[in-house]
PDB file of C-alpha atoms in Angstrom:
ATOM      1  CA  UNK K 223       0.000   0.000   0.000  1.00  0.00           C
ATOM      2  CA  UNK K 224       2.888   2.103   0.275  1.00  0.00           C
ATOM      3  CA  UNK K 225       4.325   1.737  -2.457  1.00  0.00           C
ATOM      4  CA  UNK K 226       0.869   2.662  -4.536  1.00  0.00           C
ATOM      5  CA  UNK K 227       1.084   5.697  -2.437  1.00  0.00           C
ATOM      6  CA  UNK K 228       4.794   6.398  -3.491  1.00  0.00           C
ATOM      7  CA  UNK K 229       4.018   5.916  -7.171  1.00  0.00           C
ATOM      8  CA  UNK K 230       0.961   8.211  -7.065  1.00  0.00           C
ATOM      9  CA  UNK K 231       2.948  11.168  -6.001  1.00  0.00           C
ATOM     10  CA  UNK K 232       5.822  10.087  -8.321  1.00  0.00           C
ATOM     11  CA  UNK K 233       3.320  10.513 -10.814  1.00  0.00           C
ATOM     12  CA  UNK K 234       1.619  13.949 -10.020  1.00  0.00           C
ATOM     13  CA  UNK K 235       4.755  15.107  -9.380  1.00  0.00           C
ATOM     14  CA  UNK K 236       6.212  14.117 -12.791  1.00  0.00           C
ATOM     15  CA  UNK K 237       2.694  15.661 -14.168  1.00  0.00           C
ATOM     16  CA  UNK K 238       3.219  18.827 -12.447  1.00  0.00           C
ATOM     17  CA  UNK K 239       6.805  19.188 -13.757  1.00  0.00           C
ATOM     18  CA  UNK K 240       5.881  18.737 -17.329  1.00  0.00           C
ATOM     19  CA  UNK K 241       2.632  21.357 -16.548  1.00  0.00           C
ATOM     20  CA  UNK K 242       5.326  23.819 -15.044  1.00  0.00           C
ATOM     21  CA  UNK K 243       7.417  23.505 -17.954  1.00  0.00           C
ATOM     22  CA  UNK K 244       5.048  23.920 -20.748  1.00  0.00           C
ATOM     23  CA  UNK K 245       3.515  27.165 -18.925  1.00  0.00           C
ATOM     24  CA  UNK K 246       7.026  28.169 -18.960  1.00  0.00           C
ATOM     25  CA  UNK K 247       7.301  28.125 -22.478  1.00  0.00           C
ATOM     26  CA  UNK K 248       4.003  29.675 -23.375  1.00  0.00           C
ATOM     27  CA  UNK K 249       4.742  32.360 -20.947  1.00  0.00           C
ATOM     28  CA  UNK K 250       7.926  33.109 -23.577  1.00  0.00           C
ATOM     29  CA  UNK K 251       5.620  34.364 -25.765  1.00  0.00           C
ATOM     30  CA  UNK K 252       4.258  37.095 -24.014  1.00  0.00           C
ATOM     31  CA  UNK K 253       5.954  40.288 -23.011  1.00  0.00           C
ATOM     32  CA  UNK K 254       4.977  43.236 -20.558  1.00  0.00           C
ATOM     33  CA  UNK K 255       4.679  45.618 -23.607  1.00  0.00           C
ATOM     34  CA  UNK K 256       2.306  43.387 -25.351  1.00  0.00           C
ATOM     35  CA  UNK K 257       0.387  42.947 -22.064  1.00  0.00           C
ATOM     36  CA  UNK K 258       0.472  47.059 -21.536  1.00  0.00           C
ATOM     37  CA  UNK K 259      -1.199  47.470 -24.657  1.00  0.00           C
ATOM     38  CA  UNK K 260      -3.760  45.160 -24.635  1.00  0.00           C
ATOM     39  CA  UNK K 261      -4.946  47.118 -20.814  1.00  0.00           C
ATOM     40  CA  UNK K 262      -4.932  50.336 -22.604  1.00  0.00           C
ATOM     41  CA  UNK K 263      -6.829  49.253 -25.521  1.00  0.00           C
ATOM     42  CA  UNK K 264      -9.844  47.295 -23.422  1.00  0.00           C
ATOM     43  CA  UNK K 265     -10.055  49.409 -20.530  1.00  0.00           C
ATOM     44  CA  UNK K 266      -8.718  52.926 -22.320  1.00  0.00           C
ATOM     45  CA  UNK K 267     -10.627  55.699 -20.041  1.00  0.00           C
ATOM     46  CA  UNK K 268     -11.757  54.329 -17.238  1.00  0.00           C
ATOM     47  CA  UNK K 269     -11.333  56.706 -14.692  1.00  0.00           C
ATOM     48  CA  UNK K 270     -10.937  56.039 -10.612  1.00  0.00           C
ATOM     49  CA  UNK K 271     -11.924  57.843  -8.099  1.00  0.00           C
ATOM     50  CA  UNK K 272      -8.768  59.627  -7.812  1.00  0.00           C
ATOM     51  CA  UNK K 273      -9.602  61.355 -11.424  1.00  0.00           C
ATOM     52  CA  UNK K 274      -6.172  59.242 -12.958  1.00  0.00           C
ATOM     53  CA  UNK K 275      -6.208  57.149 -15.947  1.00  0.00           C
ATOM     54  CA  UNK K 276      -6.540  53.720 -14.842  1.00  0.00           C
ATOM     55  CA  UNK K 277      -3.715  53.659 -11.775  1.00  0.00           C
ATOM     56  CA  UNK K 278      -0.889  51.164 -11.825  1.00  0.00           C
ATOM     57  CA  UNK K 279      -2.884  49.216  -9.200  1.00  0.00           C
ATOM     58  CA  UNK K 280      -5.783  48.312 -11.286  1.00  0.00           C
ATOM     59  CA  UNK K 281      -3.498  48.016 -14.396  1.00  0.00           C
ATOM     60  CA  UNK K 282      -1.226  45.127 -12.771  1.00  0.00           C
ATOM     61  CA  UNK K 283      -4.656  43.447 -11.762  1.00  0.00           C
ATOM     62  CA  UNK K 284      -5.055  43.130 -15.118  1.00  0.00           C
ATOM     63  CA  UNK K 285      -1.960  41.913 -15.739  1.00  0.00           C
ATOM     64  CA  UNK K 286      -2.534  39.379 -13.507  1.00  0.00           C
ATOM     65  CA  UNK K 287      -6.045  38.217 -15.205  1.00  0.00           C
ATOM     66  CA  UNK K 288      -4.769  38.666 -18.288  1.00  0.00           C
ATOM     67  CA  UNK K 289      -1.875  35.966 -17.711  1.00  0.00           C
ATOM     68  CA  UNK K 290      -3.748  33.456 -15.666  1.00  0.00           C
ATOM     69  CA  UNK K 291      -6.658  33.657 -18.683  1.00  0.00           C
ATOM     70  CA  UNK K 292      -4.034  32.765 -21.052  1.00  0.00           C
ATOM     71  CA  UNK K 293      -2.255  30.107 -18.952  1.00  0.00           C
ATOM     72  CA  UNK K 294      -5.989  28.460 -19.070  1.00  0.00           C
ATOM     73  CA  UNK K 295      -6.544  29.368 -22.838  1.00  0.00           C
ATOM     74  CA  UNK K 296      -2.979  27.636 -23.192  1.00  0.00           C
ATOM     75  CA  UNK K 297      -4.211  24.360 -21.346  1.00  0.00           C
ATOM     76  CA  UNK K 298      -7.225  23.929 -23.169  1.00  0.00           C
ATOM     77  CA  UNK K 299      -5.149  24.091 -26.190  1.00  0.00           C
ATOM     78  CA  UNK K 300      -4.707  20.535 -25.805  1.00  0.00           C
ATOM     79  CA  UNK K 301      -8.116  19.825 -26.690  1.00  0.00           C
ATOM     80  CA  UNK K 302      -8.123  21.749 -29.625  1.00  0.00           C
ATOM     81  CA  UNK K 303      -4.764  20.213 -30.715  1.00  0.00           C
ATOM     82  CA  UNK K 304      -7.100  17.050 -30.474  1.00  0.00           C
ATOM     83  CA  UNK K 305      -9.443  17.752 -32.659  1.00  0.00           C
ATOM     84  CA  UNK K 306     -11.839  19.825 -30.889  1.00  0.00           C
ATOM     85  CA  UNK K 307     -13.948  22.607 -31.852  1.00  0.00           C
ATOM     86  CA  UNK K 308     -13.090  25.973 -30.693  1.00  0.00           C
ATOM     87  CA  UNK K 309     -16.542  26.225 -30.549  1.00  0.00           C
ATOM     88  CA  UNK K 310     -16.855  23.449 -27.666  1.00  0.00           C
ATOM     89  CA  UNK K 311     -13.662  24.317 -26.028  1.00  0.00           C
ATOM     90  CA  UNK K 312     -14.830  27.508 -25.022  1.00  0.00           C
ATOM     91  CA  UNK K 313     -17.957  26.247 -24.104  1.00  0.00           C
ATOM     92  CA  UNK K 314     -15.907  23.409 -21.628  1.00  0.00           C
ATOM     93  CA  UNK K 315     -14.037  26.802 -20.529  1.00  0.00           C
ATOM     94  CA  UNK K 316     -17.295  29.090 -20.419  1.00  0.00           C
ATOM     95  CA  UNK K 317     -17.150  29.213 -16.046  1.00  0.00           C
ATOM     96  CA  UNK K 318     -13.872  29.194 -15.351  1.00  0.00           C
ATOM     97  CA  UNK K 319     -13.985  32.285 -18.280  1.00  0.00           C
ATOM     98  CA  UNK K 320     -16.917  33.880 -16.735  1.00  0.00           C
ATOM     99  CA  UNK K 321     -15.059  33.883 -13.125  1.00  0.00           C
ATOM    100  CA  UNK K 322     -12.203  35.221 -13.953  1.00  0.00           C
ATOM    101  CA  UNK K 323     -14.467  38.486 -16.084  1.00  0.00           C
ATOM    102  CA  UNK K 324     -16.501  38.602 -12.553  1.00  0.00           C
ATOM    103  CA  UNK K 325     -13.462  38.528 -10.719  1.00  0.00           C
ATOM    104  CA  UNK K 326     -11.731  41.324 -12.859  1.00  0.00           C
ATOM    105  CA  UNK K 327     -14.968  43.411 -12.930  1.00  0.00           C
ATOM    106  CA  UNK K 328     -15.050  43.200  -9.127  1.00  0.00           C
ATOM    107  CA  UNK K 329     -11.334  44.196  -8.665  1.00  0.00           C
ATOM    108  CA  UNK K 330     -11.784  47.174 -10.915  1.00  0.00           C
ATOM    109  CA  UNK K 331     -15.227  48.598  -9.059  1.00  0.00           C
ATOM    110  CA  UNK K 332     -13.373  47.363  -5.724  1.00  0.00           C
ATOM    111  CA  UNK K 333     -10.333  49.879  -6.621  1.00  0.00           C
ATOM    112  CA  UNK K 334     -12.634  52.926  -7.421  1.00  0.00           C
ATOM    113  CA  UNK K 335     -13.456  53.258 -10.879  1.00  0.00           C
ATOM    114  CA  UNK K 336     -16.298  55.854 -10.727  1.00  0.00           C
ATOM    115  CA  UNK K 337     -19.302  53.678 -12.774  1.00  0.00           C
ATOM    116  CA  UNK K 338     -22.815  54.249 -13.215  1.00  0.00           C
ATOM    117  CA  UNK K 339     -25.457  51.673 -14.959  1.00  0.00           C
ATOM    118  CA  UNK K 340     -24.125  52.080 -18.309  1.00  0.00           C
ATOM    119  CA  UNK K 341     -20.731  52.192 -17.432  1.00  0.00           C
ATOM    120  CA  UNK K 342     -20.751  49.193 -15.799  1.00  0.00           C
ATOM    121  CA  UNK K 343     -22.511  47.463 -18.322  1.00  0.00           C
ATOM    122  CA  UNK K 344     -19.698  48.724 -20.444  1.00  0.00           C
ATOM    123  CA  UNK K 345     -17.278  47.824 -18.338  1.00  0.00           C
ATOM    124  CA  UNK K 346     -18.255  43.924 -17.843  1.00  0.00           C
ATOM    125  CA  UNK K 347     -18.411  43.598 -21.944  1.00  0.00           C
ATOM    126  CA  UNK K 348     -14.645  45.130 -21.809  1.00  0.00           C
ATOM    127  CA  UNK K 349     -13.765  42.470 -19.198  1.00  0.00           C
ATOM    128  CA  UNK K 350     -15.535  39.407 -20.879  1.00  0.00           C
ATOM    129  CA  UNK K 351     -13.960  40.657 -24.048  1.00  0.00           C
ATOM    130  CA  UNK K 352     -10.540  41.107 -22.283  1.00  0.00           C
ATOM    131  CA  UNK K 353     -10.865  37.660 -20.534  1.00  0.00           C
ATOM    132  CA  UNK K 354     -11.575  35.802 -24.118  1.00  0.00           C
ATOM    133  CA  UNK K 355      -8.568  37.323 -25.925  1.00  0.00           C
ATOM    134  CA  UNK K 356      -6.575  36.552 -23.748  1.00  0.00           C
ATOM    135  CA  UNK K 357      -7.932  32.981 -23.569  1.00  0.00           C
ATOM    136  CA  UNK K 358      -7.763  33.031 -27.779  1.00  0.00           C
ATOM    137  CA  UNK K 359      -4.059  33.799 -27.194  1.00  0.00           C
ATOM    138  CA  UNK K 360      -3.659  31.370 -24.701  1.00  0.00           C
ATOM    139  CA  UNK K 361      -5.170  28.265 -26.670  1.00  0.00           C
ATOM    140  CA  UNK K 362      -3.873  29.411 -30.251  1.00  0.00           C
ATOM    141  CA  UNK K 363       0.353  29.862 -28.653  1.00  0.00           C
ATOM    142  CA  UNK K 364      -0.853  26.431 -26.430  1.00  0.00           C
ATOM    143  CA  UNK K 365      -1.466  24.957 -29.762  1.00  0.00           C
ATOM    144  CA  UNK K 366       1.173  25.844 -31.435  1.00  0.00           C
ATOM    145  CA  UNK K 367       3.484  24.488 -28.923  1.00  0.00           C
ATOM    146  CA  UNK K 368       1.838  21.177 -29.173  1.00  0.00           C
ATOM    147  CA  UNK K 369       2.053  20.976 -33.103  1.00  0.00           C
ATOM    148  CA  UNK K 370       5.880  21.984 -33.088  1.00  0.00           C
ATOM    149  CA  UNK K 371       5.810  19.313 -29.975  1.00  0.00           C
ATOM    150  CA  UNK K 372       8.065  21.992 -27.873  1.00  0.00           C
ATOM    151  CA  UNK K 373       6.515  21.650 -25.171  1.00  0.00           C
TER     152      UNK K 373
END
């Protein structure tokens, strides 16, 4: 029984190691600049409470969405690598999606951007929007990896 026990961490271990590395090299892709960008281009104007362009604070919570969002899109790559429609992929991915735009959405009211009704409405289509490009990026790079078999 021991032994069982020995060979199932051996395993997840092993399984981790090989996750770790392949997030490594989709993560090679990406750089800050590109990241910058794609902030300023979804969320462009959205002002805090503090009457500043969208503060470094809420801009490196982005960030963070933004790469965790493509490390998923980059997972379910696999699938699509397989065969799978990037119809149904997304649609496999559709909560764990709609969290992280909740989550982001919630961070960005939490931090003081000044919204009423419309421009929150506005503001959760930039964040679902945000949240699947990043995913696009994610699976397409993902993909890539596992047709060049570099990962």
């Amino acid at each position: 029984m021991d032994i069982e026990t020995n060979i199932d961490t051996s395993f997840l271990t092993r399984r981790r190691e090989r996750q770790i590395k392949f997030e490594r090299s989709v993560l090679r892709e990406l750089s800050l600049a590109i990241l910058k960008k794609s902030v300023q281009n979804y969320f462009a104007g959205l002002l805090t409470n503090s009457g500043l362009l969208f503060d470094q604070v809420i801009e490196e919570g982005c960030y963070d969405v933004a790469l965790e969002v493509y490390l998923l899109g980059s997972s379910y790559s696999r699938l699509g690598y397989y065969g799978k429609p990037i119809e149904e992929v997304k649609a496999s991915s559709l909560e764990e999606r709609r969290n992280f735009s909740k989550a982001l959405q919630d961070f960005i009211a939490y931090w003081g951007a000044k919204l009423d009704e419309q421009n929150e409405e506005r503001l959760e289509s930039q964040c679902d929007a945000f949240v699947d490009h990043w995913f696009m990026e994610g699976f397409v790079k993902g993909k890539m990896k596992y047709k060049m078999r570099l990962h």
